[in-house]
Short mmCIF file of C-alpha atoms in Angstrom, two decimals:
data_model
loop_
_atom_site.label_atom_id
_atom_site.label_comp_id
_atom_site.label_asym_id
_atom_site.label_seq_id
_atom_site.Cartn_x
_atom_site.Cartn_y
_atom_site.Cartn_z
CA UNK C 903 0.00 0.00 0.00
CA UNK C 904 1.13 3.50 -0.90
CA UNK C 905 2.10 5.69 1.84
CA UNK C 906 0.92 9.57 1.60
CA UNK C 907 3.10 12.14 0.50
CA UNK C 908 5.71 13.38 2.45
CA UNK C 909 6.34 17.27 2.78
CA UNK C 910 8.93 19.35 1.94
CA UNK C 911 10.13 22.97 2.33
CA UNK C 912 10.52 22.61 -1.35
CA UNK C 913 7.26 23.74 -2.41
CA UNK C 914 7.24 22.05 -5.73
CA UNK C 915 7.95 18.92 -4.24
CA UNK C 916 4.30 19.15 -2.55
CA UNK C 917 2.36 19.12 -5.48
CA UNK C 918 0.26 15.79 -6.88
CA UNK C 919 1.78 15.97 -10.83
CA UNK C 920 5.65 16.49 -9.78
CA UNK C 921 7.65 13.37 -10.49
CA UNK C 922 9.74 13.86 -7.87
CA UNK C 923 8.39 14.28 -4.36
CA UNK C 924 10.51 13.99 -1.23
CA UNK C 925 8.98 10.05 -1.51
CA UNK C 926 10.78 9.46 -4.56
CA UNK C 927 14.35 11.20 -4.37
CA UNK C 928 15.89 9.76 -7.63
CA UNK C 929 19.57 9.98 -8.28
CA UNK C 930 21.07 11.57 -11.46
CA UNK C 931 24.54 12.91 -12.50
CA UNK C 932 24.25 16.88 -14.01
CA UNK C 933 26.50 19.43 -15.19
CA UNK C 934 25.63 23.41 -15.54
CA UNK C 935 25.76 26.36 -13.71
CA UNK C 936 29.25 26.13 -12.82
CA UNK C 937 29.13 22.35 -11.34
CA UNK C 938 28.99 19.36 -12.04
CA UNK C 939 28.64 16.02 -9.84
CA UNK C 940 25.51 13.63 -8.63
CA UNK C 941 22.45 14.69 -7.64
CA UNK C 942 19.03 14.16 -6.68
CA UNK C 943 15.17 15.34 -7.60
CA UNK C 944 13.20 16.95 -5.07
CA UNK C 945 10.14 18.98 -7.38
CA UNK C 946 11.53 21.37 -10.29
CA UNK C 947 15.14 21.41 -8.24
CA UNK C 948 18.18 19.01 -8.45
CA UNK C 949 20.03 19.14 -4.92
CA UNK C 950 23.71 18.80 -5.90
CA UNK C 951 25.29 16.26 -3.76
CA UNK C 952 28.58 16.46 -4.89
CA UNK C 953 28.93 19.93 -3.59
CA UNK C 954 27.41 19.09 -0.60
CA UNK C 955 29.55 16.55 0.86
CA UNK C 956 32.18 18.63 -0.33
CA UNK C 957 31.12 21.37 2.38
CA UNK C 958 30.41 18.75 4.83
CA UNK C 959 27.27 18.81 4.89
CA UNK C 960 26.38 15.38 4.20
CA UNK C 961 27.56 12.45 6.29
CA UNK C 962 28.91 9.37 5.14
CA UNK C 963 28.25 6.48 7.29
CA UNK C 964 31.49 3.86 5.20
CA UNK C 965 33.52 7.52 6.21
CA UNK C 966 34.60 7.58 2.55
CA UNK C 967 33.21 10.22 -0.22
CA UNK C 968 30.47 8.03 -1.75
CA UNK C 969 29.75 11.39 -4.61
CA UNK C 970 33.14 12.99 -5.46
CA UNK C 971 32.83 10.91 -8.66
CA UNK C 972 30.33 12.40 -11.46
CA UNK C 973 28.69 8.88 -11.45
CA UNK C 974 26.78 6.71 -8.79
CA UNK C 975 28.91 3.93 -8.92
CA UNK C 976 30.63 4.74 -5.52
CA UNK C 977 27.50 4.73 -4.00
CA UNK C 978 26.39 1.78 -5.34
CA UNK C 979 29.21 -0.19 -4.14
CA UNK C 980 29.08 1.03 -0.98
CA UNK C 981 25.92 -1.29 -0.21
CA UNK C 982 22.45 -1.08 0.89
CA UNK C 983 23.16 -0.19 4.42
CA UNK C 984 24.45 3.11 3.24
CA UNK C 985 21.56 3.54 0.40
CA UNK C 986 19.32 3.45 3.55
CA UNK C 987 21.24 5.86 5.54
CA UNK C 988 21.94 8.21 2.92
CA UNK C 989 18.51 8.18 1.88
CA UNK C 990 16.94 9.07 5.56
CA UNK C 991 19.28 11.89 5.75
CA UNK C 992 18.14 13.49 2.81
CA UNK C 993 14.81 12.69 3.74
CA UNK C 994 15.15 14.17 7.00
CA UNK C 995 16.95 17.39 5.57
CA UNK C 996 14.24 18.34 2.78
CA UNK C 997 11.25 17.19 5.17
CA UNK C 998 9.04 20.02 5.63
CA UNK C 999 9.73 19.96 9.13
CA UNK C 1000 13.96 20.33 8.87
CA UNK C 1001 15.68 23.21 10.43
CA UNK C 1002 18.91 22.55 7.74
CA UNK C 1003 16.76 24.29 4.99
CA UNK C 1004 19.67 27.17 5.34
CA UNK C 1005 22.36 24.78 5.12
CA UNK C 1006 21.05 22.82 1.91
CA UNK C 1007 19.15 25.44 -0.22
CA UNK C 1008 22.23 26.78 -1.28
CA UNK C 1009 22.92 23.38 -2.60
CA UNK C 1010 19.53 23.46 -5.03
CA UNK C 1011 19.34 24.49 -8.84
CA UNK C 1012 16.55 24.48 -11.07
CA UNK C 1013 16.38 21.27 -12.89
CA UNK C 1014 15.56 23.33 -16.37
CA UNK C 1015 19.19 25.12 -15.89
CA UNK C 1016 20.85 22.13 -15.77
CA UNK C 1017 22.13 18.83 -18.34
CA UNK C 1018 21.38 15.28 -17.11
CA UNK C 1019 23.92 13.06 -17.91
CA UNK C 1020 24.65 9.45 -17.49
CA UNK C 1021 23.79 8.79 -14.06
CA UNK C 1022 26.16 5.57 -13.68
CA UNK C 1023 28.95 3.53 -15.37
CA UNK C 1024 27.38 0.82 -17.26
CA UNK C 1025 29.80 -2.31 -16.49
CA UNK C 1026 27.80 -4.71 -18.63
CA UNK C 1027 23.82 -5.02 -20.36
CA UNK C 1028 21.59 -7.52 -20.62
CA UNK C 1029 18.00 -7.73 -22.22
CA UNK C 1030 15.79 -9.97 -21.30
CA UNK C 1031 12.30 -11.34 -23.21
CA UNK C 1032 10.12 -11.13 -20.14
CA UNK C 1033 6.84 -9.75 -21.02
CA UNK C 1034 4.55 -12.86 -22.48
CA UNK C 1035 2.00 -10.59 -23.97
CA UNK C 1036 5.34 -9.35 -26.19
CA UNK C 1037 6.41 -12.77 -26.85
CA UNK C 1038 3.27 -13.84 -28.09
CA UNK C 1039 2.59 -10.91 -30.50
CA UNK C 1040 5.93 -11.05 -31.87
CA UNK C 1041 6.19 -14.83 -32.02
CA UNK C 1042 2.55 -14.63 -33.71
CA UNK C 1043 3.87 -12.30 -36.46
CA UNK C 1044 6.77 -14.30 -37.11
CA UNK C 1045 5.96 -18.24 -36.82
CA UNK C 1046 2.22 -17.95 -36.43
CA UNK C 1047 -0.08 -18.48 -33.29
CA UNK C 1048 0.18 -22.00 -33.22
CA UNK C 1049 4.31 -21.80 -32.12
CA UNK C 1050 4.01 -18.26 -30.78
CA UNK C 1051 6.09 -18.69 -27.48
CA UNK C 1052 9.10 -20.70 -27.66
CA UNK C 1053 9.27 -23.89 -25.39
CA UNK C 1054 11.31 -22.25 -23.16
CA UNK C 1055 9.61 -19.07 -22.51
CA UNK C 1056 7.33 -19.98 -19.42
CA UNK C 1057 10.08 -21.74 -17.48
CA UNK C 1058 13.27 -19.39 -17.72
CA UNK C 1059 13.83 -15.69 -18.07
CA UNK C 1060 15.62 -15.62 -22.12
CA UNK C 1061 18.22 -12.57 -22.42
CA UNK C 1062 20.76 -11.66 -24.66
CA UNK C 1063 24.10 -10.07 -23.36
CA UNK C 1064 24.23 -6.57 -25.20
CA UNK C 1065 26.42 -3.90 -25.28
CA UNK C 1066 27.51 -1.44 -22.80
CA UNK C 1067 29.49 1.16 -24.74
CA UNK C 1068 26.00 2.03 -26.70
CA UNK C 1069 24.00 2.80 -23.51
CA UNK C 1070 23.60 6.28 -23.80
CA UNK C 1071 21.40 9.14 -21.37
CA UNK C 1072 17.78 10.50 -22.38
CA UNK C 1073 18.19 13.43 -25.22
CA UNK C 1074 20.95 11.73 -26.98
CA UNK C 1075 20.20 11.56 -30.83
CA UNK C 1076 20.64 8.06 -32.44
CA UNK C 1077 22.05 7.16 -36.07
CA UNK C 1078 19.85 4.83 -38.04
CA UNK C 1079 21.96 1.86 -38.00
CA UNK C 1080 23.88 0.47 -41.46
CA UNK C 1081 23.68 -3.36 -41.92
CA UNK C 1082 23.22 -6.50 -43.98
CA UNK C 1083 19.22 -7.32 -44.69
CA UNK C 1084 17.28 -9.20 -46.97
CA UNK C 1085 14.11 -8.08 -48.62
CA UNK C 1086 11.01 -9.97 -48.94
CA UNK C 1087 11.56 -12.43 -52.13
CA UNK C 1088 15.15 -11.68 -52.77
CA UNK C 1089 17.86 -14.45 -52.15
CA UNK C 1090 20.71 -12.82 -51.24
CA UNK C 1091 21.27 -9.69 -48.81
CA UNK C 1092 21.83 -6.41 -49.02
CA UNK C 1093 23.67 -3.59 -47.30
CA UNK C 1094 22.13 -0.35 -46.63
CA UNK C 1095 20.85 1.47 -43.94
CA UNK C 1096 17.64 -0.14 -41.61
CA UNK C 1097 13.87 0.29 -43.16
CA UNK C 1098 12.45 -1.41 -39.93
CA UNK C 1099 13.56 0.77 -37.44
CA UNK C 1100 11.44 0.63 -34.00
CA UNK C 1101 11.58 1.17 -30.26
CA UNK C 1102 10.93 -0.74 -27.37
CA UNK C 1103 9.55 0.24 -24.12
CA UNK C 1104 11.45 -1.12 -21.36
CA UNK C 1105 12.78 -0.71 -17.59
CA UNK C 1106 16.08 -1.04 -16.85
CA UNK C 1107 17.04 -2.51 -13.26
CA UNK C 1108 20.47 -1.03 -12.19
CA UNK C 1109 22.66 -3.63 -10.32
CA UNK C 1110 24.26 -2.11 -7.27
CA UNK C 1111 26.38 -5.49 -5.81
CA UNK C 1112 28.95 -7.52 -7.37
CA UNK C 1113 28.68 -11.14 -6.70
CA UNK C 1114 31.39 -13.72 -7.34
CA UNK C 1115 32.43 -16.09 -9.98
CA UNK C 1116 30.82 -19.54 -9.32
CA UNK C 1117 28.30 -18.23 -7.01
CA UNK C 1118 24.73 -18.53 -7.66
CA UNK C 1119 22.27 -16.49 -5.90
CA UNK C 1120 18.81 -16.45 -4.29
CA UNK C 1121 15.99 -14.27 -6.01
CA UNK C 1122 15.64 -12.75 -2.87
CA UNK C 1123 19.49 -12.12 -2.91
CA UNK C 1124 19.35 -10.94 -6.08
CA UNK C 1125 16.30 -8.12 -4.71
CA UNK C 1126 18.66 -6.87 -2.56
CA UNK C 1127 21.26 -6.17 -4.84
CA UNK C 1128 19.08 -3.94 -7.11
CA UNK C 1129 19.58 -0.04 -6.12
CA UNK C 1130 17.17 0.88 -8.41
CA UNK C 1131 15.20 1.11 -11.88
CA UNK C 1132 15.49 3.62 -14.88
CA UNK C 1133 13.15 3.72 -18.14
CA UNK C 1134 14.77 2.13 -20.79
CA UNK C 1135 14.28 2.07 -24.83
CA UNK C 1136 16.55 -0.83 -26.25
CA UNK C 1137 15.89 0.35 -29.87
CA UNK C 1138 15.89 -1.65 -32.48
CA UNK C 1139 16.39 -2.65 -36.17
CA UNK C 1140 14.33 -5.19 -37.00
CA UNK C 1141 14.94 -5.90 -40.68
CA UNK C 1142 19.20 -6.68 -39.66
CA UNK C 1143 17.64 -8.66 -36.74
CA UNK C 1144 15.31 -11.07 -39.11
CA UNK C 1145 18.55 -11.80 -41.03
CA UNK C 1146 21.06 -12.25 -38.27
CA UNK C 1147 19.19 -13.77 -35.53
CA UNK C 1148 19.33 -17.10 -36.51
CA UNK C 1149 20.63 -19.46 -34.40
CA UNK C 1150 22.32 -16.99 -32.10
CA UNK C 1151 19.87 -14.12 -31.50
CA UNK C 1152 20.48 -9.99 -31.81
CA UNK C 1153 23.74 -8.55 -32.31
CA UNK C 1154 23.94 -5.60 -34.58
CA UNK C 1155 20.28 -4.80 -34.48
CA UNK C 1156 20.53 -4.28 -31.09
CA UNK C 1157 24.20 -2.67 -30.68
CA UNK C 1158 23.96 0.57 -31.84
CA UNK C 1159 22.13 2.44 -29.20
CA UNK C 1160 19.81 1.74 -25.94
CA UNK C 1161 18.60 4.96 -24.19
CA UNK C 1162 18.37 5.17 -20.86
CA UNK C 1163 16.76 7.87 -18.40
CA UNK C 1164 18.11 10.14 -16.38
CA UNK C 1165 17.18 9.31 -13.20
CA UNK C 1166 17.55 5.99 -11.18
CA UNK C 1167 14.50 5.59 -8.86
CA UNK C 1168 15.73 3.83 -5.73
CA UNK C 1169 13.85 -0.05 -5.30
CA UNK C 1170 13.23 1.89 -1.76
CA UNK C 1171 11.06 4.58 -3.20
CA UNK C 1172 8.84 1.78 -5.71
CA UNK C 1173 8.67 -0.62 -2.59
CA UNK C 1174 4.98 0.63 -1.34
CA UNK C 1175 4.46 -0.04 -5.04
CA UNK C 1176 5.00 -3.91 -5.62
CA UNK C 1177 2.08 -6.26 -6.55
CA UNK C 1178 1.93 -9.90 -7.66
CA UNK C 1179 3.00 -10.38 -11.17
CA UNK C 1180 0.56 -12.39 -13.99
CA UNK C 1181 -0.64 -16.30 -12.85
CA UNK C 1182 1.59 -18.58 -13.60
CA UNK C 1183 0.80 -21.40 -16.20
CA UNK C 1184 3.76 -23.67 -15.66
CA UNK C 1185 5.58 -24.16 -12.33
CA UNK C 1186 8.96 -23.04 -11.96
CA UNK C 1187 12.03 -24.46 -10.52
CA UNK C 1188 12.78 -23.76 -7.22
CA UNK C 1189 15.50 -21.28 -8.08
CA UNK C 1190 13.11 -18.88 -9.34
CA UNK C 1191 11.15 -19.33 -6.67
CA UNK C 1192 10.03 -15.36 -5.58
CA UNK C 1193 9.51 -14.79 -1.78
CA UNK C 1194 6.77 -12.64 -2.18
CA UNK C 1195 5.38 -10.20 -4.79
CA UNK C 1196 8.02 -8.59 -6.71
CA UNK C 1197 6.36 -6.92 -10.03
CA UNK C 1198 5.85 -3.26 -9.60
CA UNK C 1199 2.29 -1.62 -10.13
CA UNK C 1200 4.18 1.28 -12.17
CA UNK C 1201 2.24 2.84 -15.16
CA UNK C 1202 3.86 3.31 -18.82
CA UNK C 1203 3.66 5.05 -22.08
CA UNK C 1204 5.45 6.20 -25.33
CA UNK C 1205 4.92 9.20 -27.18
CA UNK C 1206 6.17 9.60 -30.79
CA UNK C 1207 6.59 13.39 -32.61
CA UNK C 1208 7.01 13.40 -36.09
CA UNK C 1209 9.29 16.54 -37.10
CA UNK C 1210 7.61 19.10 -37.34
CA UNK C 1211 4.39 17.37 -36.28
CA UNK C 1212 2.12 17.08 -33.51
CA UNK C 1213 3.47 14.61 -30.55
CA UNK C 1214 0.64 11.75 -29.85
CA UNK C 1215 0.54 8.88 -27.12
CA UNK C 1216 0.18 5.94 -28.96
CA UNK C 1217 0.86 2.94 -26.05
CA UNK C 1218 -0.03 2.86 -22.80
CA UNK C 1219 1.09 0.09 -20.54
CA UNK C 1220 2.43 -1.29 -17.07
CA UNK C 1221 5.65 -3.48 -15.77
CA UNK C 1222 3.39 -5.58 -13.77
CA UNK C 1223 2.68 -7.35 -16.97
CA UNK C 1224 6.54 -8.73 -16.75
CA UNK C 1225 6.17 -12.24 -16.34
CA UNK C 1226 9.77 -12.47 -14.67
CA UNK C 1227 10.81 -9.40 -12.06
CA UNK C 1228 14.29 -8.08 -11.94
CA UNK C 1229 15.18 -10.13 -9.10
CA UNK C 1230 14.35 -13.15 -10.97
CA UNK C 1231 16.36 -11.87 -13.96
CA UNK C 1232 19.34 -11.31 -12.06
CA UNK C 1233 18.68 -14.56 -10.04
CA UNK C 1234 19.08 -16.72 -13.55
CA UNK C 1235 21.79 -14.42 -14.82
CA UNK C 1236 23.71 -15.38 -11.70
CA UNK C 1237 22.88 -18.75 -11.33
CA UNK C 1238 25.49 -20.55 -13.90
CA UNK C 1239 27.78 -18.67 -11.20
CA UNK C 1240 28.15 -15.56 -13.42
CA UNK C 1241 29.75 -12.97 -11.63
CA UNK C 1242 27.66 -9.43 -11.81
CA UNK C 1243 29.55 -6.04 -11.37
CA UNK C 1244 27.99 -2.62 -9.79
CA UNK C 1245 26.75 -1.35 -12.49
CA UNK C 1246 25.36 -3.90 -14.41
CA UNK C 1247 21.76 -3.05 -16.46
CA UNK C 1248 19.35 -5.77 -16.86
CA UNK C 1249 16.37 -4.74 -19.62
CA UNK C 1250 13.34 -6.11 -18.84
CA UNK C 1251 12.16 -6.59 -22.26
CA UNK C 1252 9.78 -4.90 -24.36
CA UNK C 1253 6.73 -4.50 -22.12
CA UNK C 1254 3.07 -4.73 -23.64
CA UNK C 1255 0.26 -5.07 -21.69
CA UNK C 1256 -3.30 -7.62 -23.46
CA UNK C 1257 -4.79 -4.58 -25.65
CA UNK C 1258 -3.46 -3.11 -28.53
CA UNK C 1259 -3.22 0.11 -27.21
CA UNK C 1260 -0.92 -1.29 -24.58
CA UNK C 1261 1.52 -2.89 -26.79
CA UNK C 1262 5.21 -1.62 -26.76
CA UNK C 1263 7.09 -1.75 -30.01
CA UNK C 1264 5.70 -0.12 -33.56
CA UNK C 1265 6.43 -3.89 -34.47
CA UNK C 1266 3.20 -4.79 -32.36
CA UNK C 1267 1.62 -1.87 -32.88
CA UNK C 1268 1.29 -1.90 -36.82
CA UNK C 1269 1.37 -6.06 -36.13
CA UNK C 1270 4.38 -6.58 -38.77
CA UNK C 1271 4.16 -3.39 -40.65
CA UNK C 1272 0.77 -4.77 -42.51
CA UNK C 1273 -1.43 -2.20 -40.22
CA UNK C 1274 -0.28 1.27 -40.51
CA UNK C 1275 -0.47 2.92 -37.27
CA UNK C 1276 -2.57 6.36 -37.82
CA UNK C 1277 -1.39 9.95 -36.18
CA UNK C 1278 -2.55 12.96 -35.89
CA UNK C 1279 -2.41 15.43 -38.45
CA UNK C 1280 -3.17 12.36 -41.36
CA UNK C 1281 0.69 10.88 -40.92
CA UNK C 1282 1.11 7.38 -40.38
CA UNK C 1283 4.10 4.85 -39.25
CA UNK C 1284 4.97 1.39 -39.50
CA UNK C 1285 8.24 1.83 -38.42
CA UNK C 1286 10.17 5.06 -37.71
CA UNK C 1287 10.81 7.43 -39.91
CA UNK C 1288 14.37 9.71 -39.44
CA UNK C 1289 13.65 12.73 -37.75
CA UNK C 1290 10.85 10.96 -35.45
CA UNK C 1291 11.42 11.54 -31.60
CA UNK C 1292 10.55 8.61 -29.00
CA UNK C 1293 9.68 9.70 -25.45
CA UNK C 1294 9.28 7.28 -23.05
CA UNK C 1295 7.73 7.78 -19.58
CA UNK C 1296 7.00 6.11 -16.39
CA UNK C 1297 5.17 6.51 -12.78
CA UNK C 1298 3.78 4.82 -9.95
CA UNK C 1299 0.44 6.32 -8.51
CA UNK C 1300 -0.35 6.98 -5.23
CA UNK C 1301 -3.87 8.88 -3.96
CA UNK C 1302 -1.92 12.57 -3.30
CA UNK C 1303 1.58 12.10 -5.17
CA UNK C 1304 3.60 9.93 -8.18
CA UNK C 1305 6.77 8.27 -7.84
CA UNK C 1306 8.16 9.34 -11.34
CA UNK C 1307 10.95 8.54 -13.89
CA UNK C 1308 11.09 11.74 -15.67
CA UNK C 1309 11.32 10.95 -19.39
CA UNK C 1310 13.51 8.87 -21.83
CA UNK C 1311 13.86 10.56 -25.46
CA UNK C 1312 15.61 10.18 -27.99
CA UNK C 1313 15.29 11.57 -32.03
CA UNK C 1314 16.17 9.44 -35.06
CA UNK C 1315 19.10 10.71 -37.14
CA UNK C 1316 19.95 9.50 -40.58
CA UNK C 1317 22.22 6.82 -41.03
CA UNK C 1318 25.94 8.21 -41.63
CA UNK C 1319 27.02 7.89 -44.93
CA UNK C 1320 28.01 4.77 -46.11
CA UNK C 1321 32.03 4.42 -46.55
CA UNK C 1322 33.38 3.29 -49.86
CA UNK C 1323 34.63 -0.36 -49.41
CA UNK C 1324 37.38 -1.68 -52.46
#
């Protein structure tokens, strides 16, 4: 159950459409008006922790700087004892009720004055397949309904391992990709730049423990390990993908580019938030076993803007449609005895809820390209066009306040010009 919204002495913080109420406190790493460092949300401000523990005002319980860094990494590693205790004292100093307000406002900058950058080092990425709705549409479209999930899907969480270098923060533009495809009725490939070009609506959970080689771990192990979540949009090229996949699964349609956003939302903040995740139709081994609910009840969508066109929602959805959590994720990823780093970013998969309207890909949405999805203004898409911008955001809703993500956007470029092989 939801707890009601705290107060704080920063008054946009107190209102019930901010994403960022003193409940929520995300982290993010900024640069602009002089600084540059980690920070967090509170309202329409970014309280610049860097600075502050800097000028002493901020405690460290490990007694080492957890944010002279411009990443979160340090704090990630230094475990969830001091997520907890770095948390309450921020808490406690923006509470409506502090008498540090003097001490800390100095600290505060208007989010609008400010860039967001990357808010961690990515050590690795994986995606995962985890949303069955997903699977089914897209194994529909490609094999028919009749072999629509593989026989694999309801028993283990499937992921790829993807690439880290090409995780990139909210706002950064992205090349349509170059690569080998083969068109409909042709034998042989070609090379040119992507036709199918789509998104995928995602979260990302950020890993904020290392394990170690040869040890497996519990799910609920695993839960603890998470520091938090992030919207995520592992784009993708769809045409390369078709032609690649097979037998080993995405590589270059999924390499050049997965946007992140800004702001890491601590598993503390979505905990009042968790429900039980869809019914089960086959039991699972005992590894996977969850110790209690572990979905999150957090509401989706994706907006697309043409250029120079008028922005429209066109999918709405939730993660508690993942049929695997995070924890469970990271529990299988682990579980060969895998080691995970601080800073590892599991995607959850593309995330599509049972109506149309919910699903989260144009691949879904236009069902293969042979339904046109319709826009305002008379445009349509069946995949995306260059010069098309992809926002992606995120909340869980409470009856007087949101625990937001901010938004994830990014606007498709045209592919670089081809070099001249001899």
């Amino acid at each position: 159950m939801a707890s009601e919204r705290l107060e704080s002495w920063v008054g946009s913080a107190n209102t019930a459409v901010t994403d960022f109420p003193l409940n929520n406190l995300p982290y993010g790493a900024f640069a602009g008006a002089g600084r540059a460092g980690v920070c967090v949300a509170i309202g329409d401000q970014v309280l610049d922790l860097t600075a502050l523990e800097a000028a002493g005002a901020l405690s460290t319980p490990s007694g080492a700087p957890l944010f002279a860094e411009p990443r979160l990494n340090a704090l990630m590693a230094a475990g969830p004892a001091v997520w907890a205790a770095v948390r309450a004292e921020l808490t406690e100093a923006l509470a409506a009720r502090s008498t540090r307000q003097g001490e800390i406002a100095p600290h505060l900058l208007p989010m609008d004055e400010v860039a967001l950058r990357l808010p961690f080092d990515v050590a690795e990425y994986t995606d995962f397949y985890s949303s069955r709705q997903h699977a089914e549409n897209v194994g529909t479209i490609v094999r028919g309904p009749e072999n629509a999930l593989p026989e694999n899907w309801l028993h283990l969480p499937i992921g790829y391992n993807g690439r880290a270098s090409s995780v990139v923060v909210s706002g950064t533009d992205v090349h349509r990709p170059l690569g080998q495809l083969r068109p409909p009725g042709e034998e042989a490939p070609i090379f040119g730049p992507c036709r199918r070009l789509d998104f995928e609506l995602e979260m990302g959970a950020v890993v904020g423990q290392s394990s170690a080689l040869g040890r497996p771990l519990t799910v609920g192990q695993a839960d603890e390990m998470i520091f938090g979540y992030v919207l995520l949009n592992d784009w993708s090229a769809r045409d390369v993908q078709t032609w690649e996949y097979r037998p080993l699964g995405p590589f270059q349609a999924k390499a050049f580019a997965t946007t992140i956003g800004p702001w890491v939302v601590p598993a503390a903040a979505l905990a009042p938030f968790r429900v039980a995740g869809p019914e089960r139709t086959e039991r699972l081994l005992p590894y996977l076993t969850e110790p209690g609910p572990m979905a999150y009840d957090i509401a989706l969508e994706v907006e697309l803007a043409p250029e120079g066109g008028e922005a429209a929602t066109i999918a709405r959805s939730n993660a508690r449609h993942l049929y695997f959590s995070a924890a469970q994720q990271l529990a299988h990823h682990a579980v060969c005895g895998c080691p995970m780093q601080v800073g590892d970013l599991l995607g959850s998969g593309t995330i599509s809820g049972p109506e149309p309207g919910g699903y989260g890909s144009l691949l879904e949405l236009s069902w293969g390209g042979r339904e046109p999805l319709a826009l305002p203004g008379g445009a349509s898409r069946t995949f995306l066009e260059d010069g098309d911008t992809v926002t992606l955001r995120g909340w869980a809703e409470a009856g007087d306040h949101r625990i937001g993500f901010g938004s994830c956007t990014g606007k498709i470029l045209p592919a670089v010009a081809e070099p001249h092989w001899t």
